[in-house]
mmJSON file of the N, C-alpha and C atoms, coordinates in Angstrom:
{"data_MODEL":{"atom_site":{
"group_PDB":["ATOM","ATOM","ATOM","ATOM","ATOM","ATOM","ATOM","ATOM","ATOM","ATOM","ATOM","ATOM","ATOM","ATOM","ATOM","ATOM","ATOM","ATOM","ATOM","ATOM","ATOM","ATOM","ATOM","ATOM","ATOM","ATOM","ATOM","ATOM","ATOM","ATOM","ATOM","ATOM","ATOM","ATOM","ATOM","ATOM","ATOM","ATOM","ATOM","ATOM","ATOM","ATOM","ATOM","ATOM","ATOM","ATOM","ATOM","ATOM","ATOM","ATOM","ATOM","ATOM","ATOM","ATOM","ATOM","ATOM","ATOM","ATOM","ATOM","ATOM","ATOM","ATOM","ATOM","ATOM","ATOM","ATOM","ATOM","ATOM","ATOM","ATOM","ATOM","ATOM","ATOM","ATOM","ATOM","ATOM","ATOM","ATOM","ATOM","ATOM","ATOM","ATOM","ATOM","ATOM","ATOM","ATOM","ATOM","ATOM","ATOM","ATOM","ATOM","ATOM","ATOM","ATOM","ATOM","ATOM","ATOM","ATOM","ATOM","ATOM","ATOM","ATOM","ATOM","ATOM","ATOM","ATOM","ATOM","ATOM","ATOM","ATOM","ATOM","ATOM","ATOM","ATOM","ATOM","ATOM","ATOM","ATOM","ATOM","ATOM","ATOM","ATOM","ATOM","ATOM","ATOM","ATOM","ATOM","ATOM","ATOM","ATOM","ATOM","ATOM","ATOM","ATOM","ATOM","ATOM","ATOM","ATOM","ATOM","ATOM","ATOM","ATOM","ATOM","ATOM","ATOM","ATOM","ATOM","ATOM","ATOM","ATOM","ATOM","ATOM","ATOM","ATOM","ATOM","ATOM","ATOM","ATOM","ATOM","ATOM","ATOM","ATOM","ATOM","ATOM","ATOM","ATOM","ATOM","ATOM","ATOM","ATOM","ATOM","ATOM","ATOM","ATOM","ATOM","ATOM","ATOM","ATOM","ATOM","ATOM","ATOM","ATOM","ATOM"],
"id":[1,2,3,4,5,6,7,8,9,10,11,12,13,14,15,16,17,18,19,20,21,22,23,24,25,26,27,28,29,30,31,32,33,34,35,36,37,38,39,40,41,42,43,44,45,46,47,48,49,50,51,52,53,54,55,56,57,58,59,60,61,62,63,64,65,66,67,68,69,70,71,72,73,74,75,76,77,78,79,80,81,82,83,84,85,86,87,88,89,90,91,92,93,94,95,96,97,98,99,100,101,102,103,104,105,106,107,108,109,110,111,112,113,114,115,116,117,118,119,120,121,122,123,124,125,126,127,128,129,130,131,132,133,134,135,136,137,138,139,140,141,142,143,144,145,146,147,148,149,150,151,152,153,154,155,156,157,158,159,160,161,162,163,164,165,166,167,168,169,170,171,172,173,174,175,176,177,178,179,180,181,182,183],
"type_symbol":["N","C","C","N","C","C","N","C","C","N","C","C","N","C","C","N","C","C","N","C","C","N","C","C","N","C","C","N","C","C","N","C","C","N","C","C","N","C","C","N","C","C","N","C","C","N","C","C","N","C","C","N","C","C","N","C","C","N","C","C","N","C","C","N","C","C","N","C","C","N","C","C","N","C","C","N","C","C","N","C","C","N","C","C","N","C","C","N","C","C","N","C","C","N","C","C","N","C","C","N","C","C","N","C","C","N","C","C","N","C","C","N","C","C","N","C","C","N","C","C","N","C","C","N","C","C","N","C","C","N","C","C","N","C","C","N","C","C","N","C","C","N","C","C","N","C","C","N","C","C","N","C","C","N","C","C","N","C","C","N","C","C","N","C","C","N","C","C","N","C","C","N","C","C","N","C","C","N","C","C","N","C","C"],
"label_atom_id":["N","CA","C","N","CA","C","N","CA","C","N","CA","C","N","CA","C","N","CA","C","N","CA","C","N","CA","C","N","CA","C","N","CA","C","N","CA","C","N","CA","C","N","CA","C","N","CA","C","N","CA","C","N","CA","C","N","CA","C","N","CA","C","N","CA","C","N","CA","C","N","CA","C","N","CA","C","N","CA","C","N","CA","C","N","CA","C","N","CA","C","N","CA","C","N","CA","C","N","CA","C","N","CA","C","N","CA","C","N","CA","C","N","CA","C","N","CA","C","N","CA","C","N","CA","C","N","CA","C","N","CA","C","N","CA","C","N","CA","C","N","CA","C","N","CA","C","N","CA","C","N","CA","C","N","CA","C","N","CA","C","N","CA","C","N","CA","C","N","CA","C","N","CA","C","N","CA","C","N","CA","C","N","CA","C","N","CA","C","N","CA","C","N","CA","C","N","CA","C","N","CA","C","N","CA","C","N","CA","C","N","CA","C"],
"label_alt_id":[null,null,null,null,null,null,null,null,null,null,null,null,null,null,null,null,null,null,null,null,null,null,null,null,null,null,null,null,null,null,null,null,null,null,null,null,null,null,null,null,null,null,null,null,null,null,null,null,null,null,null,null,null,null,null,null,null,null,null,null,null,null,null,null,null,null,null,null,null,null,null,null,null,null,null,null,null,null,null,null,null,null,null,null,null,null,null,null,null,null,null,null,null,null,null,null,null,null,null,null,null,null,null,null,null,null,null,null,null,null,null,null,null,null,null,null,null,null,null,null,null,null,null,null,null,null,null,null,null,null,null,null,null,null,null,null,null,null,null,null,null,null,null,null,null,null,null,null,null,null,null,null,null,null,null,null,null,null,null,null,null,null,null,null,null,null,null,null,null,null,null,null,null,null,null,null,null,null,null,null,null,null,null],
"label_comp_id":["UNK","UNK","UNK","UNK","UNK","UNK","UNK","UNK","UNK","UNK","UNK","UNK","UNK","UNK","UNK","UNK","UNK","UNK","UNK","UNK","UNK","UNK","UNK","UNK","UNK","UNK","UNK","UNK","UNK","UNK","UNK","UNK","UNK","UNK","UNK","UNK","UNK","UNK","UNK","UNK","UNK","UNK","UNK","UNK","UNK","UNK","UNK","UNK","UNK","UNK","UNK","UNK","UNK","UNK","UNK","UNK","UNK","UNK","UNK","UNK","UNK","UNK","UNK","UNK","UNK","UNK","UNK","UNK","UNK","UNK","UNK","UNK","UNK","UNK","UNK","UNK","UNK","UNK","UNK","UNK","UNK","UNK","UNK","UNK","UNK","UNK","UNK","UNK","UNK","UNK","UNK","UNK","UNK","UNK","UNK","UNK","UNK","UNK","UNK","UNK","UNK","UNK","UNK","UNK","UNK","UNK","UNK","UNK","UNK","UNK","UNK","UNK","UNK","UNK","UNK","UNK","UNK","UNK","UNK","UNK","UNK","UNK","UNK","UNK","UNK","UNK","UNK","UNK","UNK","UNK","UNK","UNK","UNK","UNK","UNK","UNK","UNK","UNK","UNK","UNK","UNK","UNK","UNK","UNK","UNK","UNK","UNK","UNK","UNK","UNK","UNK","UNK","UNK","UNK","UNK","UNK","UNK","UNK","UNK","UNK","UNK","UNK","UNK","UNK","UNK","UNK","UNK","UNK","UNK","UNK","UNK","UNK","UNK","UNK","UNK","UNK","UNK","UNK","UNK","UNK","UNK","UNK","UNK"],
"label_asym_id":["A","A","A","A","A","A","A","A","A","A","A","A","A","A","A","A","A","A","A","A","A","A","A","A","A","A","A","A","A","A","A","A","A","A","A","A","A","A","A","A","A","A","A","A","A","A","A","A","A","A","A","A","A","A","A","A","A","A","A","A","A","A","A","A","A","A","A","A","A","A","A","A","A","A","A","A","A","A","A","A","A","A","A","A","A","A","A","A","A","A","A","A","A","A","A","A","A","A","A","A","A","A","A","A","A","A","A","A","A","A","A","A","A","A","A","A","A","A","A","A","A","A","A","A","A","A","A","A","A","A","A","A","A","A","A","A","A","A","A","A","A","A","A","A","A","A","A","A","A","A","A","A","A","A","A","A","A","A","A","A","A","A","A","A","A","A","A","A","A","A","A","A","A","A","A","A","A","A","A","A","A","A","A"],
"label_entity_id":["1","1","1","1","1","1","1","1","1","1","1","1","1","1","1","1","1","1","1","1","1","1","1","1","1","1","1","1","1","1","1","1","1","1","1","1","1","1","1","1","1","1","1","1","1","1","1","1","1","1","1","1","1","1","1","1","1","1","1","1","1","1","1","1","1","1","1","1","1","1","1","1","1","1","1","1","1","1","1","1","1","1","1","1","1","1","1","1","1","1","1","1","1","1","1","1","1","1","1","1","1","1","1","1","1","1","1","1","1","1","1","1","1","1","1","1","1","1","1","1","1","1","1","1","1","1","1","1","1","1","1","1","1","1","1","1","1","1","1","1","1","1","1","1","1","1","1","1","1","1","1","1","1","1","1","1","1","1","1","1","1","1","1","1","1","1","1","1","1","1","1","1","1","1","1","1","1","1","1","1","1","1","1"],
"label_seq_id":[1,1,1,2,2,2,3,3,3,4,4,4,5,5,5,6,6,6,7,7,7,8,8,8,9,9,9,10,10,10,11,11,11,12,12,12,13,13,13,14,14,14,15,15,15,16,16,16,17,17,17,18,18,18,19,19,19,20,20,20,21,21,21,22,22,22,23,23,23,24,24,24,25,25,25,26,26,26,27,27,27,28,28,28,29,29,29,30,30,30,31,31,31,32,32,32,33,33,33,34,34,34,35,35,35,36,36,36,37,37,37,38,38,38,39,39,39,40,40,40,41,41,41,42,42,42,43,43,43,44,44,44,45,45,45,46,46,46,47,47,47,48,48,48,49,49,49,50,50,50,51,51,51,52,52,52,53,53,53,54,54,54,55,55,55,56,56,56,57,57,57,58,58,58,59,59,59,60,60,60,61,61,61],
"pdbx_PDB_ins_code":[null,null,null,null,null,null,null,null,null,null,null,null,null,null,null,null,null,null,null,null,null,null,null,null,null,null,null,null,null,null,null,null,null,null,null,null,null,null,null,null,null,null,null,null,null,null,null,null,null,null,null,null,null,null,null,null,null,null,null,null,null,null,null,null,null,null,null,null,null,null,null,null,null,null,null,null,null,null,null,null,null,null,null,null,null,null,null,null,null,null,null,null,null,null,null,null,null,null,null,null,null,null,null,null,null,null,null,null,null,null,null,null,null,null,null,null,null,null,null,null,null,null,null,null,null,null,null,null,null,null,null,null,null,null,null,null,null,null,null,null,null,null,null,null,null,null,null,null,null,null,null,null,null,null,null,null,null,null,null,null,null,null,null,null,null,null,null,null,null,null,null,null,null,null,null,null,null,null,null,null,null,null,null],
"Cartn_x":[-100.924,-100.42,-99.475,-98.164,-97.315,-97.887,-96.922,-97.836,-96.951,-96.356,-95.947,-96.741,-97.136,-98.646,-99.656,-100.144,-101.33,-101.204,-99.808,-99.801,-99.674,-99.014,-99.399,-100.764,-101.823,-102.964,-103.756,-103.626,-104.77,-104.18,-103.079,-102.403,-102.914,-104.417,-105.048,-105.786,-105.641,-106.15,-105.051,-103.979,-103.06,-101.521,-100.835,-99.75,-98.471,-97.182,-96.546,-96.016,-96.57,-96.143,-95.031,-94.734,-93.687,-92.892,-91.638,-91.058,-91.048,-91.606,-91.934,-92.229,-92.937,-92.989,-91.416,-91.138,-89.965,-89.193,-90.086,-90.483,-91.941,-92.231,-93.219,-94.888,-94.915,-96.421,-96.807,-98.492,-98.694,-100.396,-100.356,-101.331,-102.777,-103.831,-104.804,-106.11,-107.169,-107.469,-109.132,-110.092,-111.076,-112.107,-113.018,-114.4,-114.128,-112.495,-111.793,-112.243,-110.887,-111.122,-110.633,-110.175,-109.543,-111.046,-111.212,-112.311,-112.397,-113.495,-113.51,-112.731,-112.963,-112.156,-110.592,-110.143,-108.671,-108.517,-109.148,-109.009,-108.602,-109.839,-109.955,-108.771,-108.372,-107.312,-106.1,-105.767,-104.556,-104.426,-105.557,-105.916,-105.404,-105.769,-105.461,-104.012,-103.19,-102.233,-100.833,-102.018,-100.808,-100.828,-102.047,-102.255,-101.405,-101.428,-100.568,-99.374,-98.499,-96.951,-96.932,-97.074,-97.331,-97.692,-98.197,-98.831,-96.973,-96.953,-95.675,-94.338,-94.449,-93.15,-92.677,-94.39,-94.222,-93.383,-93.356,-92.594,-93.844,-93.852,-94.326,-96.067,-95.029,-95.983,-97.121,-96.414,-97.44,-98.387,-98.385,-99.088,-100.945,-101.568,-103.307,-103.161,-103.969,-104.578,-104.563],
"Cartn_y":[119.944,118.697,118.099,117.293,117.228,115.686,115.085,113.847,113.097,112.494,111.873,111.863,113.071,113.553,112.85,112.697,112.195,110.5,110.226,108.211,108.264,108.947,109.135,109.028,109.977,109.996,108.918,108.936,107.844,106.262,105.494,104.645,103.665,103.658,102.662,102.896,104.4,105.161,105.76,105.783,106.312,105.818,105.688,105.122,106.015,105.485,106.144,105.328,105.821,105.342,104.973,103.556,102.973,103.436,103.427,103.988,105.84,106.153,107.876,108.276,107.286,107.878,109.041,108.49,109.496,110.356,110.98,112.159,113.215,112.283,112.839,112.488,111.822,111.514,110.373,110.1,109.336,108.547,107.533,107.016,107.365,107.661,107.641,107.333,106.476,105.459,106.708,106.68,106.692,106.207,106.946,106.64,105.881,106.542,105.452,107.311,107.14,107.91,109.643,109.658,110.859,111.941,112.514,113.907,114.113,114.489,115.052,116.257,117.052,118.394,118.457,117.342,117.306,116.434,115.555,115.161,115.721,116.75,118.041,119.01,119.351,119.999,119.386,118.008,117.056,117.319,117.049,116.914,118.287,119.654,121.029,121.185,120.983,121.161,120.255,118.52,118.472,118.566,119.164,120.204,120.83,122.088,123.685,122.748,121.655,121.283,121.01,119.942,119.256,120.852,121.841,122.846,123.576,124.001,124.65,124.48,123.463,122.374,122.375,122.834,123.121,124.219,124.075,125.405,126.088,127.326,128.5,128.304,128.168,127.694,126.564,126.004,124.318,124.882,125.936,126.05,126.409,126.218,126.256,128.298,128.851,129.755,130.321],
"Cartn_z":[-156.068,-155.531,-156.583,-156.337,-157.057,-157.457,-158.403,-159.018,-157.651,-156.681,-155.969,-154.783,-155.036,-153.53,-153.982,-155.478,-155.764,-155.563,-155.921,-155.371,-153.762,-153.171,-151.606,-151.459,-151.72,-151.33,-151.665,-153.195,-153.992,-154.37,-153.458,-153.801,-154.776,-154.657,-155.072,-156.752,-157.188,-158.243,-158.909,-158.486,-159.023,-159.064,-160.199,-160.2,-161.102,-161.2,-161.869,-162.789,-164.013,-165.537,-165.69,-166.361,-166.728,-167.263,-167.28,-168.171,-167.938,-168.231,-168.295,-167.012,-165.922,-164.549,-164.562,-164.51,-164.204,-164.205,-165.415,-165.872,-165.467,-164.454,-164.14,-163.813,-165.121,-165.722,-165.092,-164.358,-163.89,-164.519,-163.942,-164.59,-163.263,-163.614,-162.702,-163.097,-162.193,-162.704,-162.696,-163.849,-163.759,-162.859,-162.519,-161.543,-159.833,-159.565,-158.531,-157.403,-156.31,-155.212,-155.434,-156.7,-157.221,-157.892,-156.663,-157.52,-159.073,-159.199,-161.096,-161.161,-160.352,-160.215,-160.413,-159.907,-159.478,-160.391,-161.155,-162.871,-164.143,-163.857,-164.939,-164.556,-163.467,-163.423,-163.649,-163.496,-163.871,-165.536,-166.217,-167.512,-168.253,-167.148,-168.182,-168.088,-166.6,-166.184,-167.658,-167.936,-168.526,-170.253,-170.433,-171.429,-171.98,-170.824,-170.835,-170.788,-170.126,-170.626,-171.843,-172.551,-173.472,-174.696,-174.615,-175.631,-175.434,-174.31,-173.858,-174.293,-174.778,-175.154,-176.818,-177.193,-179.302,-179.37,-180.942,-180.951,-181.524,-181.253,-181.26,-182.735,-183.74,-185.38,-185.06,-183.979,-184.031,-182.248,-181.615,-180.477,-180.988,-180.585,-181.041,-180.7,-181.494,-181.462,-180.343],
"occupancy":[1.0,1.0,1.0,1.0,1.0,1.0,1.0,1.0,1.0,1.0,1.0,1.0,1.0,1.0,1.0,1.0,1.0,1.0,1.0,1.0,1.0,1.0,1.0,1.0,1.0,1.0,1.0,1.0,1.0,1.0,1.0,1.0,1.0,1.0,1.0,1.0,1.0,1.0,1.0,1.0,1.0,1.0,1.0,1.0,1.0,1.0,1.0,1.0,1.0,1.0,1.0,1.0,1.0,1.0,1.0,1.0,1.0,1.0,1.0,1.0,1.0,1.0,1.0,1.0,1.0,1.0,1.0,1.0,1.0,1.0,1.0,1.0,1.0,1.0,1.0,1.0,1.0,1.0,1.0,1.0,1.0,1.0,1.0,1.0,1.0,1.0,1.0,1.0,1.0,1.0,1.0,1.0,1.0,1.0,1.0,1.0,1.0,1.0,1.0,1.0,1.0,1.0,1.0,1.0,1.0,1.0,1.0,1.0,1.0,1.0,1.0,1.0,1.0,1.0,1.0,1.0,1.0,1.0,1.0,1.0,1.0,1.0,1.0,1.0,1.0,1.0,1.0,1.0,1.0,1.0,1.0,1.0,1.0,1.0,1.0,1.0,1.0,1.0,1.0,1.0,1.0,1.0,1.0,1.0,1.0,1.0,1.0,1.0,1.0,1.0,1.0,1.0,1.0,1.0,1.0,1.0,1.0,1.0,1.0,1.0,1.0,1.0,1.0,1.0,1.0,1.0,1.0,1.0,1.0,1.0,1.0,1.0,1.0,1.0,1.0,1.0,1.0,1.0,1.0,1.0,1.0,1.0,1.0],
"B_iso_or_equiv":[0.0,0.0,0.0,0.0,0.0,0.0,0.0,0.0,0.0,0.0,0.0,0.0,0.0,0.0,0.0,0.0,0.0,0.0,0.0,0.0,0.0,0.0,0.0,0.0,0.0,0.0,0.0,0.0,0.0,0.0,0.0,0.0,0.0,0.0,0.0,0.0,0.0,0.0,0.0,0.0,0.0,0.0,0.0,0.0,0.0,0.0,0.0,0.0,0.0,0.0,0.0,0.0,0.0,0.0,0.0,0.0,0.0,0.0,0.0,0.0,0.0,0.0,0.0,0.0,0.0,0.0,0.0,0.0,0.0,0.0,0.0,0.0,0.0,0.0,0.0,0.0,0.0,0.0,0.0,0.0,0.0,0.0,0.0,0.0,0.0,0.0,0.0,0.0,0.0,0.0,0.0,0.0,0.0,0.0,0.0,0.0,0.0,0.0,0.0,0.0,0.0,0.0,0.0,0.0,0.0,0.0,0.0,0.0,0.0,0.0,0.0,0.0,0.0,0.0,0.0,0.0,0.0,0.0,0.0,0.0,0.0,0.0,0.0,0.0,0.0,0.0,0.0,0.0,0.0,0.0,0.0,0.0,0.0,0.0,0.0,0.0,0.0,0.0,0.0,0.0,0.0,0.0,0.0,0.0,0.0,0.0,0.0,0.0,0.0,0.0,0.0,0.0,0.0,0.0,0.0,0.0,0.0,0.0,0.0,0.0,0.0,0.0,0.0,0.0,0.0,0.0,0.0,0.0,0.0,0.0,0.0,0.0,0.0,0.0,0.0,0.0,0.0,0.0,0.0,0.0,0.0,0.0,0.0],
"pdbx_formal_charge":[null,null,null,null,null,null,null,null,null,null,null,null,null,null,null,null,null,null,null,null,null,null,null,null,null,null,null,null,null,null,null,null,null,null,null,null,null,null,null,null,null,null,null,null,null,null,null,null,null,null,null,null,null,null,null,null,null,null,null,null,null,null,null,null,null,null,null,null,null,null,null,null,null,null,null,null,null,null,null,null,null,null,null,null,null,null,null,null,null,null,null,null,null,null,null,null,null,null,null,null,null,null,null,null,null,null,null,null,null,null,null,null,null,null,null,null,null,null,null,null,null,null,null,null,null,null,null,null,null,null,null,null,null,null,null,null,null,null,null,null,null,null,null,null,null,null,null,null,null,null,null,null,null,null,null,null,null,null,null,null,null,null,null,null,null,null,null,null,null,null,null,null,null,null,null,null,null,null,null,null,null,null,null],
"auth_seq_id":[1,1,1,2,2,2,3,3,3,4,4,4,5,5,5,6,6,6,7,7,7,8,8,8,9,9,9,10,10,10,11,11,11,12,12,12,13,13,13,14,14,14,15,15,15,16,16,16,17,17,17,18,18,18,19,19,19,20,20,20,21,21,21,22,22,22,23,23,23,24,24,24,25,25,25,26,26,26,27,27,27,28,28,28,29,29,29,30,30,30,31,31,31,32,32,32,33,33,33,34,34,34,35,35,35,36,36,36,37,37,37,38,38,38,39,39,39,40,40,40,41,41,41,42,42,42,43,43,43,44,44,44,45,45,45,46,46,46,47,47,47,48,48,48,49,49,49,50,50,50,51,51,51,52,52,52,53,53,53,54,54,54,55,55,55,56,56,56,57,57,57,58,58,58,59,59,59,60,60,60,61,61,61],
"auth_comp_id":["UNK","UNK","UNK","UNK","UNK","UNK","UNK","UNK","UNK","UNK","UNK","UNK","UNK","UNK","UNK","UNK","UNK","UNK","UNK","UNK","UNK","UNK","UNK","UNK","UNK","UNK","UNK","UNK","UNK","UNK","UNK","UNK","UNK","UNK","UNK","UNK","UNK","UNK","UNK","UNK","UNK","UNK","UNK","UNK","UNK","UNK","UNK","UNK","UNK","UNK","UNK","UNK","UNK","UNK","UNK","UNK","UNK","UNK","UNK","UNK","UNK","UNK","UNK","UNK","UNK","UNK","UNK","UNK","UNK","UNK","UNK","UNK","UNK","UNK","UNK","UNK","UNK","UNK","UNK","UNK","UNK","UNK","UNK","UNK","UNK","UNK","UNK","UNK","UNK","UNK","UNK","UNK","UNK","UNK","UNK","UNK","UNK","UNK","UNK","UNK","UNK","UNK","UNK","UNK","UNK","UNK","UNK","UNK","UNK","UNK","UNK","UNK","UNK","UNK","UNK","UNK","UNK","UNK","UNK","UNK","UNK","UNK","UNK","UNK","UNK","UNK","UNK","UNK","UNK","UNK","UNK","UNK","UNK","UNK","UNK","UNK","UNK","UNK","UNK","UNK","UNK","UNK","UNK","UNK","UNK","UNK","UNK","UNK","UNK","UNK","UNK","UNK","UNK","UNK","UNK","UNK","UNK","UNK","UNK","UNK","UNK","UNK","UNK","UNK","UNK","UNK","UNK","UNK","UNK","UNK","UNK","UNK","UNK","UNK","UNK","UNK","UNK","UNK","UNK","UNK","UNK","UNK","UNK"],
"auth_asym_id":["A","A","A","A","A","A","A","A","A","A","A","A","A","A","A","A","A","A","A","A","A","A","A","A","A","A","A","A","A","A","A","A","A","A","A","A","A","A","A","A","A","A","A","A","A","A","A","A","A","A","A","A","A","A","A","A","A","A","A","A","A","A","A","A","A","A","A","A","A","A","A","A","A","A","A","A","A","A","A","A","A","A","A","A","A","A","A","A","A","A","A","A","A","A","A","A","A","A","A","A","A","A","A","A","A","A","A","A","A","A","A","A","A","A","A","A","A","A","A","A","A","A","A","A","A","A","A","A","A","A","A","A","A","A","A","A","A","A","A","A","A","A","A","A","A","A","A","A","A","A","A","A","A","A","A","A","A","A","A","A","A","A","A","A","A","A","A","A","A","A","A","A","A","A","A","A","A","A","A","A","A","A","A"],
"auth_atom_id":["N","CA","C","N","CA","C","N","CA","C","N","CA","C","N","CA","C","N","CA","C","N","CA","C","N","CA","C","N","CA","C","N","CA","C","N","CA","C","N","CA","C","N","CA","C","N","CA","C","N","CA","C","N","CA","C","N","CA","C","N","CA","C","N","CA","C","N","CA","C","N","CA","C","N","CA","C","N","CA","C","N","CA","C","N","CA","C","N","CA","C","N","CA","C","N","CA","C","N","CA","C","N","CA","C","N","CA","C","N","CA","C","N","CA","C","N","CA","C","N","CA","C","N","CA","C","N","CA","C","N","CA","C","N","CA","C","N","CA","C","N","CA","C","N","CA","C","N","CA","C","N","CA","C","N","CA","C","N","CA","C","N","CA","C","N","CA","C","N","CA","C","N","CA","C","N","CA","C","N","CA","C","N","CA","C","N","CA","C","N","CA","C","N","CA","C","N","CA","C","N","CA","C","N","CA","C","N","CA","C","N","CA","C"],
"pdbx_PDB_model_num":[1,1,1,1,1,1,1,1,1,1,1,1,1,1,1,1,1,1,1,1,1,1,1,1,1,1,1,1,1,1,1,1,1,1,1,1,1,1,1,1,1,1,1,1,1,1,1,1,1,1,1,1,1,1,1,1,1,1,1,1,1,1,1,1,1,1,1,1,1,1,1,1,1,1,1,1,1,1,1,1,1,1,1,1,1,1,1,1,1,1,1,1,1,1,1,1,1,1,1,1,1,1,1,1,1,1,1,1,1,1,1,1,1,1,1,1,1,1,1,1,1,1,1,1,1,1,1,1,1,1,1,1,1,1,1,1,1,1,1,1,1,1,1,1,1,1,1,1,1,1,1,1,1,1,1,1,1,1,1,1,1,1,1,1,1,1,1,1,1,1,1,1,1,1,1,1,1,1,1,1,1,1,1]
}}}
């Protein structure tokens, strides 16, 4: 689900970050209508960008 699907769905749990929304990144609210599953997967997804983005020397093991 793209982050624009997730403020569609969860209008009320999920928003798009000031500034940086627009790049992408959104804010979503803890213990609200958004699954743990689809948390934890938001969480790895923006992980792997954020790891993806180092250069090579600075990536974890």
């Amino acid at each position: 689900m793209s982050g624009d699907e997730f403020v569609d769905t969860y209008p009320d749990d999920v928003s798009k970050m000031a500034y940086i929304g627009r790049s992408g990144w959104n804010t979503v609210r803890l213990g609200g209508a958004v699954p743990d599953d689809e948390i934890r997967e938001l969480i790895d997804t923006s992980y792997e960008t954020i790891v993806a983005k180092l250069p090579r020397s600075k990536r974890p093991g």
